[in-house]
Amino acid sequence: MKKLLYIGALLLAGNVAAESSEEARSALIEHGCVTCHEIPGANGANGLTGPPLTAMHRQVYIAGVVPNNFETLTNFIRNPQAIDPRSAMPKLSITRSQAEAIARFLLSAEGS
C-alpha cells in the first residue's frame, strides 16, 4: 500500500512539474522574454539583447546584486527595477504564479 501511495505521489509531482514547465514556456513567450534572452528549453529563445539565461542554477547572483535563489529570482522577474534600479529589463505584467513558474523553470536542469 505504501508503495502505491509513493508511486501516486511521484506521478502527481511529475504532472505538476510538467504543468509548471508549460506555464513557464507560455509566459516566456507571452511576455516577450524569448526575444531578448537565450533560454534553453524555450522555443525561439535566442535573443541577444539581454544576458543568456543558461545554467541559472549555477549563477551566484541575479543582476550582479542579489543572491540567486527562487524567491529573489521570482521577485526580479516581476519587478527588475526594485532589485536593480539600473536594470534595462522592463517591468512586465507577469503574475506571481507566472514568475514562480519561470523561476522554477530557469533554476531547473530543463531550463538551464
mmCIF file of the C-alpha atoms, coordinates in Angstrom:
data_MODEL
# 
_entry.id   MODEL 
# 
loop_
_atom_site.group_PDB 
_atom_site.id 
_atom_site.type_symbol 
_atom_site.label_atom_id 
_atom_site.label_alt_id 
_atom_site.label_comp_id 
_atom_site.label_asym_id 
_atom_site.label_entity_id 
_atom_site.label_seq_id 
_atom_site.pdbx_PDB_ins_code 
_atom_site.Cartn_x 
_atom_site.Cartn_y 
_atom_site.Cartn_z 
_atom_site.occupancy 
_atom_site.B_iso_or_equiv 
_atom_site.pdbx_formal_charge 
_atom_site.auth_seq_id 
_atom_site.auth_comp_id 
_atom_site.auth_asym_id 
_atom_site.auth_atom_id 
_atom_site.pdbx_PDB_model_num 
ATOM 1   C CA . MET A 1 1   ? 0.000  0.000  0.000   1.00 0.00 ? 1   MET A CA 1 
ATOM 2   C CA . LYS A 1 2   ? 2.815  2.427  0.871   1.00 0.00 ? 2   LYS A CA 1 
ATOM 3   C CA . LYS A 1 3   ? 4.456  1.699  -2.484  1.00 0.00 ? 3   LYS A CA 1 
ATOM 4   C CA . LEU A 1 4   ? 1.240  2.552  -4.335  1.00 0.00 ? 4   LEU A CA 1 
ATOM 5   C CA . LEU A 1 5   ? 0.925  5.836  -2.451  1.00 0.00 ? 5   LEU A CA 1 
ATOM 6   C CA . TYR A 1 6   ? 4.567  6.640  -3.195  1.00 0.00 ? 6   TYR A CA 1 
ATOM 7   C CA . ILE A 1 7   ? 4.115  5.882  -6.903  1.00 0.00 ? 7   ILE A CA 1 
ATOM 8   C CA . GLY A 1 8   ? 0.964  8.009  -6.965  1.00 0.00 ? 8   GLY A CA 1 
ATOM 9   C CA . ALA A 1 9   ? 2.807  10.905 -5.323  1.00 0.00 ? 9   ALA A CA 1 
ATOM 10  C CA . LEU A 1 10  ? 5.635  10.627 -7.867  1.00 0.00 ? 10  LEU A CA 1 
ATOM 11  C CA . LEU A 1 11  ? 3.191  10.668 -10.759 1.00 0.00 ? 11  LEU A CA 1 
ATOM 12  C CA . LEU A 1 12  ? 1.386  13.676 -9.324  1.00 0.00 ? 12  LEU A CA 1 
ATOM 13  C CA . ALA A 1 13  ? 4.690  15.514 -8.784  1.00 0.00 ? 13  ALA A CA 1 
ATOM 14  C CA . GLY A 1 14  ? 5.668  14.768 -12.376 1.00 0.00 ? 14  GLY A CA 1 
ATOM 15  C CA . ASN A 1 15  ? 2.367  16.203 -13.636 1.00 0.00 ? 15  ASN A CA 1 
ATOM 16  C CA . VAL A 1 16  ? 2.766  19.341 -11.514 1.00 0.00 ? 16  VAL A CA 1 
ATOM 17  C CA . ALA A 1 17  ? 6.331  19.836 -12.776 1.00 0.00 ? 17  ALA A CA 1 
ATOM 18  C CA . ALA A 1 18  ? 5.230  19.364 -16.392 1.00 0.00 ? 18  ALA A CA 1 
ATOM 19  C CA . GLU A 1 19  ? 2.373  21.852 -15.932 1.00 0.00 ? 19  GLU A CA 1 
ATOM 20  C CA . SER A 1 20  ? 4.756  24.350 -14.323 1.00 0.00 ? 20  SER A CA 1 
ATOM 21  C CA . SER A 1 21  ? 7.220  23.982 -17.215 1.00 0.00 ? 21  SER A CA 1 
ATOM 22  C CA . GLU A 1 22  ? 4.433  24.553 -19.729 1.00 0.00 ? 22  GLU A CA 1 
ATOM 23  C CA . GLU A 1 23  ? 3.203  27.582 -17.780 1.00 0.00 ? 23  GLU A CA 1 
ATOM 24  C CA . ALA A 1 24  ? 6.784  28.919 -17.780 1.00 0.00 ? 24  ALA A CA 1 
ATOM 25  C CA . ARG A 1 25  ? 7.270  28.371 -21.516 1.00 0.00 ? 25  ARG A CA 1 
ATOM 26  C CA . SER A 1 26  ? 3.945  30.054 -22.270 1.00 0.00 ? 26  SER A CA 1 
ATOM 27  C CA . ALA A 1 27  ? 4.780  33.018 -20.033 1.00 0.00 ? 27  ALA A CA 1 
ATOM 28  C CA . LEU A 1 28  ? 8.260  33.368 -21.575 1.00 0.00 ? 28  LEU A CA 1 
ATOM 29  C CA . ILE A 1 29  ? 6.644  33.691 -24.999 1.00 0.00 ? 29  ILE A CA 1 
ATOM 30  C CA . GLU A 1 30  ? 3.633  35.773 -23.875 1.00 0.00 ? 30  GLU A CA 1 
ATOM 31  C CA . HIS A 1 31  ? 5.810  38.388 -22.173 1.00 0.00 ? 31  HIS A CA 1 
ATOM 32  C CA . GLY A 1 32  ? 8.497  38.506 -24.859 1.00 0.00 ? 32  GLY A CA 1 
ATOM 33  C CA . CYS A 1 33  ? 11.327 37.096 -22.755 1.00 0.00 ? 33  CYS A CA 1 
ATOM 34  C CA . VAL A 1 34  ? 12.345 34.905 -25.688 1.00 0.00 ? 34  VAL A CA 1 
ATOM 35  C CA . THR A 1 35  ? 13.024 37.953 -27.867 1.00 0.00 ? 35  THR A CA 1 
ATOM 36  C CA . CYS A 1 36  ? 15.717 39.320 -25.522 1.00 0.00 ? 36  CYS A CA 1 
ATOM 37  C CA . HIS A 1 37  ? 17.223 36.216 -23.925 1.00 0.00 ? 37  HIS A CA 1 
ATOM 38  C CA . GLU A 1 38  ? 18.725 32.905 -24.893 1.00 0.00 ? 38  GLU A CA 1 
ATOM 39  C CA . ILE A 1 39  ? 16.791 30.393 -22.791 1.00 0.00 ? 39  ILE A CA 1 
ATOM 40  C CA . PRO A 1 40  ? 17.491 26.675 -23.111 1.00 0.00 ? 40  PRO A CA 1 
ATOM 41  C CA . GLY A 1 41  ? 14.321 24.626 -23.382 1.00 0.00 ? 41  GLY A CA 1 
ATOM 42  C CA . ALA A 1 42  ? 12.192 27.521 -24.657 1.00 0.00 ? 42  ALA A CA 1 
ATOM 43  C CA . ASN A 1 43  ? 11.419 27.535 -28.378 1.00 0.00 ? 43  ASN A CA 1 
ATOM 44  C CA . GLY A 1 44  ? 12.612 30.616 -30.203 1.00 0.00 ? 44  GLY A CA 1 
ATOM 45  C CA . ALA A 1 45  ? 14.504 31.961 -27.208 1.00 0.00 ? 45  ALA A CA 1 
ATOM 46  C CA . ASN A 1 46  ? 17.668 33.110 -28.921 1.00 0.00 ? 46  ASN A CA 1 
ATOM 47  C CA . GLY A 1 47  ? 17.652 36.842 -28.200 1.00 0.00 ? 47  GLY A CA 1 
ATOM 48  C CA . LEU A 1 48  ? 20.854 38.780 -27.773 1.00 0.00 ? 48  LEU A CA 1 
ATOM 49  C CA . THR A 1 49  ? 19.596 41.957 -26.065 1.00 0.00 ? 49  THR A CA 1 
ATOM 50  C CA . GLY A 1 50  ? 19.600 40.554 -22.523 1.00 0.00 ? 50  GLY A CA 1 
ATOM 51  C CA . PRO A 1 51  ? 22.050 38.108 -20.994 1.00 0.00 ? 51  PRO A CA 1 
ATOM 52  C CA . PRO A 1 52  ? 21.701 34.411 -21.779 1.00 0.00 ? 52  PRO A CA 1 
ATOM 53  C CA . LEU A 1 53  ? 19.710 32.637 -19.077 1.00 0.00 ? 53  LEU A CA 1 
ATOM 54  C CA . THR A 1 54  ? 21.765 29.482 -19.284 1.00 0.00 ? 54  THR A CA 1 
ATOM 55  C CA . ALA A 1 55  ? 22.883 27.496 -16.242 1.00 0.00 ? 55  ALA A CA 1 
ATOM 56  C CA . MET A 1 56  ? 20.889 29.758 -13.930 1.00 0.00 ? 56  MET A CA 1 
ATOM 57  C CA . HIS A 1 57  ? 21.125 27.135 -11.200 1.00 0.00 ? 57  HIS A CA 1 
ATOM 58  C CA . ARG A 1 58  ? 24.887 27.826 -11.102 1.00 0.00 ? 58  ARG A CA 1 
ATOM 59  C CA . GLN A 1 59  ? 24.673 31.622 -11.034 1.00 0.00 ? 59  GLN A CA 1 
ATOM 60  C CA . VAL A 1 60  ? 25.632 33.139 -7.695  1.00 0.00 ? 60  VAL A CA 1 
ATOM 61  C CA . TYR A 1 61  ? 23.908 36.496 -8.202  1.00 0.00 ? 61  TYR A CA 1 
ATOM 62  C CA . ILE A 1 62  ? 20.921 37.884 -10.067 1.00 0.00 ? 62  ILE A CA 1 
ATOM 63  C CA . ALA A 1 63  ? 21.741 41.077 -11.966 1.00 0.00 ? 63  ALA A CA 1 
ATOM 64  C CA . GLY A 1 64  ? 25.033 41.051 -10.064 1.00 0.00 ? 64  GLY A CA 1 
ATOM 65  C CA . VAL A 1 65  ? 23.367 42.438 -6.947  1.00 0.00 ? 65  VAL A CA 1 
ATOM 66  C CA . VAL A 1 66  ? 21.293 39.860 -5.026  1.00 0.00 ? 66  VAL A CA 1 
ATOM 67  C CA . PRO A 1 67  ? 21.839 36.187 -4.197  1.00 0.00 ? 67  PRO A CA 1 
ATOM 68  C CA . ASN A 1 68  ? 20.365 33.805 -6.728  1.00 0.00 ? 68  ASN A CA 1 
ATOM 69  C CA . ASN A 1 69  ? 17.567 31.819 -5.173  1.00 0.00 ? 69  ASN A CA 1 
ATOM 70  C CA . PHE A 1 70  ? 13.965 31.049 -6.020  1.00 0.00 ? 70  PHE A CA 1 
ATOM 71  C CA . GLU A 1 71  ? 12.470 33.987 -4.103  1.00 0.00 ? 71  GLU A CA 1 
ATOM 72  C CA . THR A 1 72  ? 14.830 36.702 -5.356  1.00 0.00 ? 72  THR A CA 1 
ATOM 73  C CA . LEU A 1 73  ? 14.636 35.415 -8.931  1.00 0.00 ? 73  LEU A CA 1 
ATOM 74  C CA . THR A 1 74  ? 10.829 35.430 -8.742  1.00 0.00 ? 74  THR A CA 1 
ATOM 75  C CA . ASN A 1 75  ? 10.881 39.000 -7.422  1.00 0.00 ? 75  ASN A CA 1 
ATOM 76  C CA . PHE A 1 76  ? 13.362 40.127 -10.081 1.00 0.00 ? 76  PHE A CA 1 
ATOM 77  C CA . ILE A 1 77  ? 11.223 38.658 -12.850 1.00 0.00 ? 77  ILE A CA 1 
ATOM 78  C CA . ARG A 1 78  ? 8.179  40.565 -11.539 1.00 0.00 ? 78  ARG A CA 1 
ATOM 79  C CA . ASN A 1 79  ? 9.892  43.899 -10.857 1.00 0.00 ? 79  ASN A CA 1 
ATOM 80  C CA . PRO A 1 80  ? 13.521 44.150 -12.021 1.00 0.00 ? 80  PRO A CA 1 
ATOM 81  C CA . GLN A 1 81  ? 13.978 47.811 -11.015 1.00 0.00 ? 81  GLN A CA 1 
ATOM 82  C CA . ALA A 1 82  ? 13.045 47.024 -7.401  1.00 0.00 ? 82  ALA A CA 1 
ATOM 83  C CA . ILE A 1 83  ? 16.135 44.781 -7.310  1.00 0.00 ? 83  ILE A CA 1 
ATOM 84  C CA . ASP A 1 84  ? 18.376 46.860 -9.558  1.00 0.00 ? 84  ASP A CA 1 
ATOM 85  C CA . PRO A 1 85  ? 17.150 50.352 -10.496 1.00 0.00 ? 85  PRO A CA 1 
ATOM 86  C CA . ARG A 1 86  ? 19.625 50.412 -13.422 1.00 0.00 ? 86  ARG A CA 1 
ATOM 87  C CA . SER A 1 87  ? 18.282 47.202 -14.962 1.00 0.00 ? 87  SER A CA 1 
ATOM 88  C CA . ALA A 1 88  ? 17.338 47.520 -18.623 1.00 0.00 ? 88  ALA A CA 1 
ATOM 89  C CA . MET A 1 89  ? 14.772 44.751 -18.198 1.00 0.00 ? 89  MET A CA 1 
ATOM 90  C CA . PRO A 1 90  ? 11.302 46.288 -18.248 1.00 0.00 ? 90  PRO A CA 1 
ATOM 91  C CA . LYS A 1 91  ? 8.676  45.608 -15.622 1.00 0.00 ? 91  LYS A CA 1 
ATOM 92  C CA . LEU A 1 92  ? 6.203  43.351 -17.365 1.00 0.00 ? 92  LEU A CA 1 
ATOM 93  C CA . SER A 1 93  ? 2.728  42.360 -16.255 1.00 0.00 ? 93  SER A CA 1 
ATOM 94  C CA . ILE A 1 94  ? 3.882  38.976 -15.040 1.00 0.00 ? 94  ILE A CA 1 
ATOM 95  C CA . THR A 1 95  ? 1.721  37.398 -12.359 1.00 0.00 ? 95  THR A CA 1 
ATOM 96  C CA . ARG A 1 96  ? 3.246  35.894 -9.231  1.00 0.00 ? 96  ARG A CA 1 
ATOM 97  C CA . SER A 1 97  ? 2.274  32.424 -10.478 1.00 0.00 ? 97  SER A CA 1 
ATOM 98  C CA . GLN A 1 98  ? 3.931  33.016 -13.869 1.00 0.00 ? 98  GLN A CA 1 
ATOM 99  C CA . ALA A 1 99  ? 7.073  34.435 -12.233 1.00 0.00 ? 99  ALA A CA 1 
ATOM 100 C CA . GLU A 1 100 ? 7.301  31.436 -9.917  1.00 0.00 ? 100 GLU A CA 1 
ATOM 101 C CA . ALA A 1 101 ? 6.885  29.037 -12.849 1.00 0.00 ? 101 ALA A CA 1 
ATOM 102 C CA . ILE A 1 102 ? 9.582  30.884 -14.819 1.00 0.00 ? 102 ILE A CA 1 
ATOM 103 C CA . ALA A 1 103 ? 11.955 30.932 -11.836 1.00 0.00 ? 103 ALA A CA 1 
ATOM 104 C CA . ARG A 1 104 ? 11.374 27.225 -11.197 1.00 0.00 ? 104 ARG A CA 1 
ATOM 105 C CA . PHE A 1 105 ? 11.980 26.505 -14.896 1.00 0.00 ? 105 PHE A CA 1 
ATOM 106 C CA . LEU A 1 106 ? 15.160 28.603 -15.086 1.00 0.00 ? 106 LEU A CA 1 
ATOM 107 C CA . LEU A 1 107 ? 16.581 27.044 -11.935 1.00 0.00 ? 107 LEU A CA 1 
ATOM 108 C CA . SER A 1 108 ? 15.804 23.509 -13.103 1.00 0.00 ? 108 SER A CA 1 
ATOM 109 C CA . ALA A 1 109 ? 18.025 21.297 -15.233 1.00 0.00 ? 109 ALA A CA 1 
ATOM 110 C CA . GLU A 1 110 ? 15.428 21.595 -18.005 1.00 0.00 ? 110 GLU A CA 1 
ATOM 111 C CA . GLY A 1 111 ? 15.722 25.372 -18.161 1.00 0.00 ? 111 GLY A CA 1 
ATOM 112 C CA . SER A 1 112 ? 19.479 25.550 -17.770 1.00 0.00 ? 112 SER A CA 1 
# 
